[in-house]
Coordinates of C-alpha atoms in Angstrom, one line a residue:
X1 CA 75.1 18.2 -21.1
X2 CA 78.4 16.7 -23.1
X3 CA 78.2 19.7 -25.5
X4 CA 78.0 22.3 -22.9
X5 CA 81.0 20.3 -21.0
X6 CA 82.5 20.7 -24.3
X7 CA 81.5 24.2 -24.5
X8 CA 83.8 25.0 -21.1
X9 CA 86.6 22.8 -22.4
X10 CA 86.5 24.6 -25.9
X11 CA 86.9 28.0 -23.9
X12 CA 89.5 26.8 -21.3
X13 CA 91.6 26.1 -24.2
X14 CA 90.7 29.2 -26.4
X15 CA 91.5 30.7 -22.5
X16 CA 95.7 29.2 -22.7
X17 CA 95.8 30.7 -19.4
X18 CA 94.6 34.8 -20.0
X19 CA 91.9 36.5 -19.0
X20 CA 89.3 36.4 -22.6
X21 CA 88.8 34.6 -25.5
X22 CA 88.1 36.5 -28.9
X23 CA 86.6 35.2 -32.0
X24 CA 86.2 37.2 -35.3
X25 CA 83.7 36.8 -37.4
X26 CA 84.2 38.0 -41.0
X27 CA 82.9 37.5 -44.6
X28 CA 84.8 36.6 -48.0
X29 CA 81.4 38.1 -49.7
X30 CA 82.3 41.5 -51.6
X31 CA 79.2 43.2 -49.9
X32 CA 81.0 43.1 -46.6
X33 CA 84.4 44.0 -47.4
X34 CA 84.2 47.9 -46.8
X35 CA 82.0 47.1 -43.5
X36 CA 83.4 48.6 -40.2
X37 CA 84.3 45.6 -37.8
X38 CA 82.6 46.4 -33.9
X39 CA 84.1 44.7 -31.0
X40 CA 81.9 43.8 -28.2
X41 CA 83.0 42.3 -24.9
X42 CA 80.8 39.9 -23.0
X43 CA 81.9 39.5 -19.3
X44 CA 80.2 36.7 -17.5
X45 CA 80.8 34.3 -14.8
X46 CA 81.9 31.3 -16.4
X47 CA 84.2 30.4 -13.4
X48 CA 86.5 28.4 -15.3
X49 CA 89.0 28.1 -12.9
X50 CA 87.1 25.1 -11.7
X51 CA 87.3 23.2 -15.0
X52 CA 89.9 21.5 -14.0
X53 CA 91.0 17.8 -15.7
X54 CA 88.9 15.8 -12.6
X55 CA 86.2 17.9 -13.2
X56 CA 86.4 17.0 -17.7
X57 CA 87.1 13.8 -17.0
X58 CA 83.9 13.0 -14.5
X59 CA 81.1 11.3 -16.2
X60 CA 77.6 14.0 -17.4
X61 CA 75.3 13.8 -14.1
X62 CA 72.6 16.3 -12.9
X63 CA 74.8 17.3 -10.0
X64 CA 77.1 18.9 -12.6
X65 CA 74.4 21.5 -13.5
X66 CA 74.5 23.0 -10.1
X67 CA 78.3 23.3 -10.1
X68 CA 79.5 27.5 -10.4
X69 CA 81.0 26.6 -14.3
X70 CA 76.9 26.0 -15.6
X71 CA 75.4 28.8 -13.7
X72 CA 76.0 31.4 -16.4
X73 CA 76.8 29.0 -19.3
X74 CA 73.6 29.1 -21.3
X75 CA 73.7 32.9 -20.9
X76 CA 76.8 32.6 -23.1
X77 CA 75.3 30.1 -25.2
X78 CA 72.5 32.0 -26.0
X79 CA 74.3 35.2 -26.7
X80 CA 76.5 33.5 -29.2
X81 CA 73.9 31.7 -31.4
X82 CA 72.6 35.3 -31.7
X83 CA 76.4 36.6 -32.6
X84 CA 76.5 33.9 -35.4
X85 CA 72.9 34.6 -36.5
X86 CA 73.9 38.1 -37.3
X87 CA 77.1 37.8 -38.7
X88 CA 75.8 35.0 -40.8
X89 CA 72.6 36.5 -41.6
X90 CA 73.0 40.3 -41.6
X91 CA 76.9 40.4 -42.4
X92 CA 77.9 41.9 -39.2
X93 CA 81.6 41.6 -38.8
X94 CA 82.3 41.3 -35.1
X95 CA 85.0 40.6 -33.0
X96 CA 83.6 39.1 -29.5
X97 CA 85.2 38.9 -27.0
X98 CA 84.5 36.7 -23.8
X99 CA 85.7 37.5 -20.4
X100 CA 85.4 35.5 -17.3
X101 CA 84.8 37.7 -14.6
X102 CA 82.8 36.3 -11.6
X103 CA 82.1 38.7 -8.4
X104 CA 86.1 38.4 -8.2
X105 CA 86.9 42.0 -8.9
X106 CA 90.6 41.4 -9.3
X107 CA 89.3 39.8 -12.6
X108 CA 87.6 42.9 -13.5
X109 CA 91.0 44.9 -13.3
X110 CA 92.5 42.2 -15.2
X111 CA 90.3 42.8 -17.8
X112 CA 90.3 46.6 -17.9
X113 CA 94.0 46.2 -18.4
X114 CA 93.5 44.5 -21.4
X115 CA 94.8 46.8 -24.5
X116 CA 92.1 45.8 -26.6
X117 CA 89.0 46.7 -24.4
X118 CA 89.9 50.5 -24.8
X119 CA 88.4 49.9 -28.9
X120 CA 85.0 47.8 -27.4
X121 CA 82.2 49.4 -29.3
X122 CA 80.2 47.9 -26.6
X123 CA 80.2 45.9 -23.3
X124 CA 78.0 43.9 -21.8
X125 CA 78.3 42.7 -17.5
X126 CA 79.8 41.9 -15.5
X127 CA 77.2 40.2 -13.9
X128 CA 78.0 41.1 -10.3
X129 CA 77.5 45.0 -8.7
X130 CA 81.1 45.4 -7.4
X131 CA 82.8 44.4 -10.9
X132 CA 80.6 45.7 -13.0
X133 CA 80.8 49.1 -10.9
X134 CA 84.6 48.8 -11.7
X135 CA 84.0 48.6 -15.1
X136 CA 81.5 50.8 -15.5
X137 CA 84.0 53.7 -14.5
X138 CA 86.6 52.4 -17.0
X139 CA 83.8 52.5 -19.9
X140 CA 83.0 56.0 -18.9
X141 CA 86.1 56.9 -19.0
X142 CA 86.5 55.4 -22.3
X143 CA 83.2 56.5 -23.9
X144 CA 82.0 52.7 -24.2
X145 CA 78.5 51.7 -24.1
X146 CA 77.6 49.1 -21.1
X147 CA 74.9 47.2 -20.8
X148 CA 74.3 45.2 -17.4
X149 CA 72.1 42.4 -17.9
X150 CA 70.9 41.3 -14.6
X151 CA 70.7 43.9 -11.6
X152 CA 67.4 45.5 -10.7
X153 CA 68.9 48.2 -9.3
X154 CA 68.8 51.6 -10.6
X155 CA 70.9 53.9 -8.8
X156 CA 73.6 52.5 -11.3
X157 CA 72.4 54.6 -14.2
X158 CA 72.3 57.6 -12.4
X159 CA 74.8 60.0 -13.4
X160 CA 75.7 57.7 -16.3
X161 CA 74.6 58.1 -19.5
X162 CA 76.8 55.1 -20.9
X163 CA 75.1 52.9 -18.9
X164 CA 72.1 50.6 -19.7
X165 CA 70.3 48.4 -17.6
X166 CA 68.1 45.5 -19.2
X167 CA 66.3 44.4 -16.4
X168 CA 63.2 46.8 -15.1
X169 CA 63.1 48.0 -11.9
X170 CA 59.7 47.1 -9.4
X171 CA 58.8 50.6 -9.5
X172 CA 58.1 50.1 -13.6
X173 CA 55.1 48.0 -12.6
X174 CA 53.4 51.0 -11.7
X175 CA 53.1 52.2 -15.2
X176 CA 51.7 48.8 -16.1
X177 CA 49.2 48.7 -13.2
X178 CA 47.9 52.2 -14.5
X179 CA 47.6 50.4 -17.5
X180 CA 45.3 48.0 -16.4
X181 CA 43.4 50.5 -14.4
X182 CA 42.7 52.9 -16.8
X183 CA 42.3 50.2 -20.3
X184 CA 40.2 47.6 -18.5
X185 CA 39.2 47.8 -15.0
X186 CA 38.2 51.9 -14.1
X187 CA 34.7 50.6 -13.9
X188 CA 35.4 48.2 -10.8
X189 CA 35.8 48.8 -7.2
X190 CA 39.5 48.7 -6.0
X191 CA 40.6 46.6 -2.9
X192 CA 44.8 47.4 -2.6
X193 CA 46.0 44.4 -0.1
X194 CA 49.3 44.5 1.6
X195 CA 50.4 42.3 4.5
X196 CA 50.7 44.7 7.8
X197 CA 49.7 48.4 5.8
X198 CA 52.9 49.9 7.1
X199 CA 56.1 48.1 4.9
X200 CA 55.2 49.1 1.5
X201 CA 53.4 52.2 2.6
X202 CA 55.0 54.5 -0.4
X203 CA 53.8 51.9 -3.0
X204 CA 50.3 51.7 -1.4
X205 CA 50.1 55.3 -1.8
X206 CA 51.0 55.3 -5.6
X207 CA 48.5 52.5 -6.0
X208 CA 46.0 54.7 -4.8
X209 CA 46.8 57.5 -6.5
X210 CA 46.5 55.6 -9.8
X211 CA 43.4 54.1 -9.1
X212 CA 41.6 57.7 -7.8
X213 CA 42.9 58.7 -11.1
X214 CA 41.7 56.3 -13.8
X215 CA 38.5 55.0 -11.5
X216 CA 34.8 56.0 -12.6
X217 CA 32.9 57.4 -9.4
X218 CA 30.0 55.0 -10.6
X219 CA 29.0 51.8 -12.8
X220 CA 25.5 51.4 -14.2
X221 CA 24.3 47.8 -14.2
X222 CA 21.0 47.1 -16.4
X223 CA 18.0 45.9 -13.8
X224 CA 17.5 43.2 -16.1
X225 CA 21.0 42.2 -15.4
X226 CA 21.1 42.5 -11.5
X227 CA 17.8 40.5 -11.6
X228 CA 19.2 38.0 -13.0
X229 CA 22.3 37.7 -10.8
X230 CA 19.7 38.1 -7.7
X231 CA 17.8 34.7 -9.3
X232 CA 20.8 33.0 -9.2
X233 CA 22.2 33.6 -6.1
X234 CA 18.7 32.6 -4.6
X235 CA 18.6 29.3 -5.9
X236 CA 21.4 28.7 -4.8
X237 CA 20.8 29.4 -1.5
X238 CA 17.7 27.7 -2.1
X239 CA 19.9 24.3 -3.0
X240 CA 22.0 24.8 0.0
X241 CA 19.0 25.2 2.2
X242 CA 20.2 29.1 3.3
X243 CA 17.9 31.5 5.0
X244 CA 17.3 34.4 2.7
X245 CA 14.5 37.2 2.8
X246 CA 13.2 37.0 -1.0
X247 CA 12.9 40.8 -1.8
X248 CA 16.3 42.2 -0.1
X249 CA 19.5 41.5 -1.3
X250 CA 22.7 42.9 -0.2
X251 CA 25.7 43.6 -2.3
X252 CA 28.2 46.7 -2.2
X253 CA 27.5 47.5 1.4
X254 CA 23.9 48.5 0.4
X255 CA 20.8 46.8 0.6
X256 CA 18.5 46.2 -3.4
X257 CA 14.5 46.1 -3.1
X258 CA 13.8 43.2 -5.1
X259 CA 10.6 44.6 -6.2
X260 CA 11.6 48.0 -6.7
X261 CA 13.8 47.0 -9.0
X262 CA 11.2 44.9 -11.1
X263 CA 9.2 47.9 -11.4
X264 CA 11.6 49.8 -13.5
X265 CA 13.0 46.5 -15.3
X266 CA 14.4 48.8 -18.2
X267 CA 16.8 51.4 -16.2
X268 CA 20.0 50.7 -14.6
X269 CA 21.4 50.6 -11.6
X270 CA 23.9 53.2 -10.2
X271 CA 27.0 51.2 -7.8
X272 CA 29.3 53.5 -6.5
X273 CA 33.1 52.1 -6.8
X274 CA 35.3 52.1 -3.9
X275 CA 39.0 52.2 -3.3
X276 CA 39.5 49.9 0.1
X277 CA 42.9 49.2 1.6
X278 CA 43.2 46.3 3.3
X279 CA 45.2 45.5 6.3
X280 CA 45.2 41.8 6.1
X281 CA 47.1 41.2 8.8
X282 CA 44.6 43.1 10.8
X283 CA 41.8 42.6 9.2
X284 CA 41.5 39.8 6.9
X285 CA 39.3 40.1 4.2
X286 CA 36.2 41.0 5.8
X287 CA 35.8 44.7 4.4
X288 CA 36.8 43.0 0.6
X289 CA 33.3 40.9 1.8
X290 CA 31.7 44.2 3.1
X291 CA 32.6 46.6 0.0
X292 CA 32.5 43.6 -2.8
X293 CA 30.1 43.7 -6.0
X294 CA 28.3 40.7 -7.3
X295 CA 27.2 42.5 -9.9
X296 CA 29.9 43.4 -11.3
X297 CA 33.9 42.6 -11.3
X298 CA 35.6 44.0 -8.6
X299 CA 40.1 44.3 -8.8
X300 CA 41.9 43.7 -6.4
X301 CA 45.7 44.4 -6.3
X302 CA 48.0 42.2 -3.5
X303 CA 51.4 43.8 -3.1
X304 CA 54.0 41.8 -1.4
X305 CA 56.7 39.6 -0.8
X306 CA 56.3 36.9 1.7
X307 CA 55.6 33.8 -0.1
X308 CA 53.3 32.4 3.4
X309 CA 51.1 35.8 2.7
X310 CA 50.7 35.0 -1.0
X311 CA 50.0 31.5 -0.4
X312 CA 46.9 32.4 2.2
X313 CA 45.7 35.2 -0.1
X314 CA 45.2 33.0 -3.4
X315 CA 43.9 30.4 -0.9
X316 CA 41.2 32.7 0.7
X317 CA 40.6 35.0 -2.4
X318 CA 40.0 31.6 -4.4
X319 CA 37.2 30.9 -2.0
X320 CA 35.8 34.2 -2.9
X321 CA 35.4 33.8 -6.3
X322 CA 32.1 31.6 -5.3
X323 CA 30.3 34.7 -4.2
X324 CA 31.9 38.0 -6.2
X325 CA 33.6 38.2 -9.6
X326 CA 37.2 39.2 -9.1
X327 CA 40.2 39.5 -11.2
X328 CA 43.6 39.8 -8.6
X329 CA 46.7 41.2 -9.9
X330 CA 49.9 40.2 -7.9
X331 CA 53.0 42.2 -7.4
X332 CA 55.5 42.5 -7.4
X333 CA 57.4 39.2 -8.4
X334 CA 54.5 36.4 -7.8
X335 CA 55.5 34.9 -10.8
X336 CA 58.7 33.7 -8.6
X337 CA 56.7 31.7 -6.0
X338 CA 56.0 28.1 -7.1
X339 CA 53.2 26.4 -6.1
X340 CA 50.2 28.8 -6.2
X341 CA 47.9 26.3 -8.1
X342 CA 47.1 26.8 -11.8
X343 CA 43.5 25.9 -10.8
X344 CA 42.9 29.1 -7.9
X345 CA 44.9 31.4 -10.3
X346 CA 42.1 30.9 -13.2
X347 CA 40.0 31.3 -10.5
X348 CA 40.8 34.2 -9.8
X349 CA 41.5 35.3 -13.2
X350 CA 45.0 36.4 -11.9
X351 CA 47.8 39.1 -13.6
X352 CA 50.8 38.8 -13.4
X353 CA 54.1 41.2 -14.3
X354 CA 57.3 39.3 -15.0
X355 CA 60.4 40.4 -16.8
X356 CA 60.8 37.0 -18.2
X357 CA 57.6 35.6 -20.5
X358 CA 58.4 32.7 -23.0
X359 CA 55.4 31.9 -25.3
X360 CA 56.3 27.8 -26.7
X361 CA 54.1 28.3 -29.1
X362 CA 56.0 31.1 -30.9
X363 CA 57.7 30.3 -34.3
X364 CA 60.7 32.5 -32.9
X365 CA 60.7 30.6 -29.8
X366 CA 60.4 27.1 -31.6
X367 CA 63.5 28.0 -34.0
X368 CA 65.7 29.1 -31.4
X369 CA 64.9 26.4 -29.2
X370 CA 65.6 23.8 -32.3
X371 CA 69.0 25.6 -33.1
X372 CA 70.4 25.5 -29.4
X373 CA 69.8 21.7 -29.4
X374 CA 71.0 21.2 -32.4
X375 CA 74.6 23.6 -31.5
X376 CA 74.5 22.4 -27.5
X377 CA 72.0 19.2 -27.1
X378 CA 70.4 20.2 -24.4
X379 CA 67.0 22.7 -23.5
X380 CA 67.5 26.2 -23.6
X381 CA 67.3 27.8 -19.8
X382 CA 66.0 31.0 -18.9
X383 CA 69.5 32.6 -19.3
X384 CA 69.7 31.1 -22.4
X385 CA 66.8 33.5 -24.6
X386 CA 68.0 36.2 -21.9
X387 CA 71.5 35.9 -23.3
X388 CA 70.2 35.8 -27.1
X389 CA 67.6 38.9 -26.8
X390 CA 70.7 40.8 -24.9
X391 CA 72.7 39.7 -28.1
X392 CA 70.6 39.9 -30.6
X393 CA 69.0 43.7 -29.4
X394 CA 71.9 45.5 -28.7
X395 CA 73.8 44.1 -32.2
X396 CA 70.9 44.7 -34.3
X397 CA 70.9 48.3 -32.9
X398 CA 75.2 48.7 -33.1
X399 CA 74.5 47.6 -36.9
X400 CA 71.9 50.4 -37.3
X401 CA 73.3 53.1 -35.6
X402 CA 76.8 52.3 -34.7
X403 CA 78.3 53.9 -31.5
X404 CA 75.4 56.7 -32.0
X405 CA 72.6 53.7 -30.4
X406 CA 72.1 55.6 -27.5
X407 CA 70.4 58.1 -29.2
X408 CA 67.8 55.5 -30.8
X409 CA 67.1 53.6 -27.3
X410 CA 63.9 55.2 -26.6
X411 CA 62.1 54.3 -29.7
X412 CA 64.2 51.4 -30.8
X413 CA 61.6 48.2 -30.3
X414 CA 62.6 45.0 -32.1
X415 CA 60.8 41.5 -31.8
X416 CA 62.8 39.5 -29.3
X417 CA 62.3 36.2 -27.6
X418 CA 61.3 36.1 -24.2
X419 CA 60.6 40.1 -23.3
X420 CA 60.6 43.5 -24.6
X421 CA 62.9 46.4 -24.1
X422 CA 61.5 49.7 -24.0
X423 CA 64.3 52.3 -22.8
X424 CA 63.8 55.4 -21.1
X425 CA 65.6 57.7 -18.9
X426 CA 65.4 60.2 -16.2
X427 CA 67.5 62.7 -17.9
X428 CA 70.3 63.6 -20.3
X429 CA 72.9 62.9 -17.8
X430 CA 71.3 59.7 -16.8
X431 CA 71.6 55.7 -18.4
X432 CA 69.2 54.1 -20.1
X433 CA 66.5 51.8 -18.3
X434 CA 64.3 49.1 -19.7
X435 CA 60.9 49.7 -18.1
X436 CA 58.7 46.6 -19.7
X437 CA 57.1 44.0 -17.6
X438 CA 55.7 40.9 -19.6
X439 CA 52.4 41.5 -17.9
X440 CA 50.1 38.2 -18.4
X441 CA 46.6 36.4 -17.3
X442 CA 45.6 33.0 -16.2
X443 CA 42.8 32.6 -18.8
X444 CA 41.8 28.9 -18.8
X445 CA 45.2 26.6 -18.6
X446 CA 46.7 29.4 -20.7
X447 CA 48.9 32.5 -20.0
X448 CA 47.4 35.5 -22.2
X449 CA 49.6 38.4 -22.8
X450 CA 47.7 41.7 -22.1
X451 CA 48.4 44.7 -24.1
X452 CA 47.3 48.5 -23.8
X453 CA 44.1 49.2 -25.3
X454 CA 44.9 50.7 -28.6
X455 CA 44.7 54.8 -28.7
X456 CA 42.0 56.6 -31.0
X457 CA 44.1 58.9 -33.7
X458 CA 41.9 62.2 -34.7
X459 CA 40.1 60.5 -37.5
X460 CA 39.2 57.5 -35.1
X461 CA 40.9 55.0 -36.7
X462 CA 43.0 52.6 -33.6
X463 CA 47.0 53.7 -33.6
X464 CA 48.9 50.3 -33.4
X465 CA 52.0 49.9 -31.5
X466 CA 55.0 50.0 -34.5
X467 CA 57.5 47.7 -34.3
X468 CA 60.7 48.0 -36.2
X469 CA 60.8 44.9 -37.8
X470 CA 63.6 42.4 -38.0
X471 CA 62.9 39.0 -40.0
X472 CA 63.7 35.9 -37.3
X473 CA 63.9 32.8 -39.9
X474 CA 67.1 34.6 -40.9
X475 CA 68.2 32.4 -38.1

């Protein structure tokens, strides 16, 4: 904490009372010399207004970190080590420079009065709508690139084409969710949950539509298979003391003879697969219970956003997982609502889509996390790799390609910390719009990435997703 108070301090004074702070990087190496210098602007909310000589001269405590200055400061932090990393490492000579622009928009036309802004190669924030919409018009106007970091929404590219917008919309998931339908689970019966039916009635729809698309009509379980599932079950019941009849068994709203199915021990079993919606605040669960398979796995897919809701769904579809196997993908933002317990969530074999996935045991991840201590003493935040990845994308990209990056968006993909970007648009007058979700599974007391199923080329062999490659121990 002492090195990030020094951090504020250090920009205060680099501050002497305007608006940004610039620092050049450059190289006495020959190699370098003939290299065109960009300028990038970063606007964030540093709120330095409020590091005032009280507020320096009052002892590190934990109520500091929830004071405005730290809000946005390892954002900054981040972004810098990756400034430094490719200056140092790549020779790109850059002139950064930092403005401190809050939801204040007087400080955004502060800033856009700034002379040197006009020449910014690119900008990235401000963080808040109404500045950034105030810059936004003064880099169209100017033909700069900016990138906005942090709002969801996406009405901001439209119309725009110098706009990008890092963080992917909830609509995305969609694209994911047919993903997972049509890779791994088209052979299951669908159950789409939402809380009343009636809110999120659009999504509900595209959910279906996805899942009519993608879903075989039928699965075909080997009788030697759904015997064996039958046998289990019975003892079971036979250890709890239940009443069954021996030679009918129930599962997919349809009835099994037992000794039918003995008879031709060597065929298989046609299931039909269903697509239920379920009303839960009308109905509970009981036609997930009707409709369910225990022979096979069945998906279900909660949408919504009340945090009671999610808590009684993992509670009652954990209890669930006794009687059917189920795999229960949550959206939109689960991954935002603490204490679902690790334990129901394996359970459940749950997926989850998050824009923000940091793997600890990544050798990227480690390194980065080893420089920030050793530049800031303290633990990288989430804003922290959001910052570098911002940083580190976007300047790897102005090095490539120059002002031209737009062009190279869609296909640009580079290995980055804690997400991907993959850009797309809606149309040549439109901005660019990252559309990945870090989409993961509780497998065990471990969160597994899952990836698309690779695609067959023409002579069969699997197509690999190509990654331009940039070499992170540069760092």
């Amino acid at each position: 904490m002492k090195k990030s108070i020094v951090t504020l301090i250090t920009i205060v004074l680099m501050l002497a009372g305007k608006t940004a702070t610039a620092q050049l990087y450059d190289h006495s190496d020959d190699s370098f010399k003939n290299q065109q210098t960009y300028h990038v602007a970063l606007m964030v909310p540093l709120y330095l207004e409020q590091v005032t000589d009280d507020f320096c001269d009052e002892a590190p405590n934990n109520k500091m970190l929830l004071t405005k200055p730290f809000s946005f400061l390892h954002f900054y932090e981040g972004f810098m080590i990756a400034a430094d990393s490719m200056a140092n490492s790549r020779g790109m000579k850059l002139d950064v420079k930092v403005y401190d622009i809050d939801n204040d928009v007087n400080k955004a036309v502060e800033a856009i009065a700034d002379p040197w802004l006009a020449k910014a190669d690119l900008i990235v924030g401000p963080f808040y709508i109404k500045p950034f919409e105030k810059v936004m018009k003064f880099a169209s106007d100017n033909d700069i690139l900016i990138v906005n970091p942090i709002t969801q929404r996406s009405n901001i590219i439209a119309n725009r084409p110098n706009v990008i917008k890092v963080k992917p919309s909830l609509d995305s998931q969609l694209d994911h969710l047919e993903m997972l339908i049509r890779d791994y689970y088209h052979s299951n019966s669908i159950f789409i949950i939402s809380k009343d039916g009636v809110g999120d009635a659009d999504v509900i729809n595209r959910i279906n539509e996805i899942a009519a698309r993608h879903m075989d009509s039928v699965s075909y379980v080997p009788n030697r298979e759904v015997i064996k599932v039958i046998k289990k079950h019975q003892k079971r019941w036979k250890f709890l003391n239940v009443e069954f009849e021996e030679f009918d068994y129930h599962t997919d709203n349809r009835r099994l003879d037992v000794n039918s199915l003995k008879k031709v021990i060597d065929d298989s079993t046609a299931f039909a697969n269903w697509i239920i919606n379920v009303n839960y605040n009308r109905d509970s669960l009981k036609n997930v219970k009707k409709y369910a398979s225990t022979m096979r796995n069945n998906l279900i897919v909660v949408y919504g956003n009340d945090k009671m809701f999610a808590n009684e769904i993992v509670n009652k579809v954990t209890k669930l997982t006794e009687y059917f196997p189920l795999t229960v993908v949550m959206m939109p933002e689960w991954s935002k609502f603490d204490r679902l317990f690790n334990e129901n969530l394996m359970k459940m074999k749950a997926i989850y889509m998050d824009d923000n996935y940091i793997d600890y045991q990544s050798i990227r991840v480690m390194s980065f996390i080893k420089k920030f201590r050793e530049k800031y003493g303290t633990e990288p935040q989430d804003y922290a790799y959001q910052g570098f990845d911002v940083c580190w994308y976007f300047l790897n990209a102005l090095n490539d390609y120059g002002r031209e990056l737009n062009a190279h968006l869609d296909g640009y993909d580079i290995p980055l910390l804690h997400t991907d970007f993959h850009f797309g648009r809606n149309d040549e007058n439109s901005g660019f719009e990252n559309v990945f979700w870090n989409v993961y599974q509780f497998v065990g007391y471990n969160k597994v990435i899952i990836r698309p199923l690779p695609k067959q080329s023409e002579d069969g062999a699997d197509e690999g997703i190509k990654k331009k490659g940039v070499i992170y121990d540069e760092w």
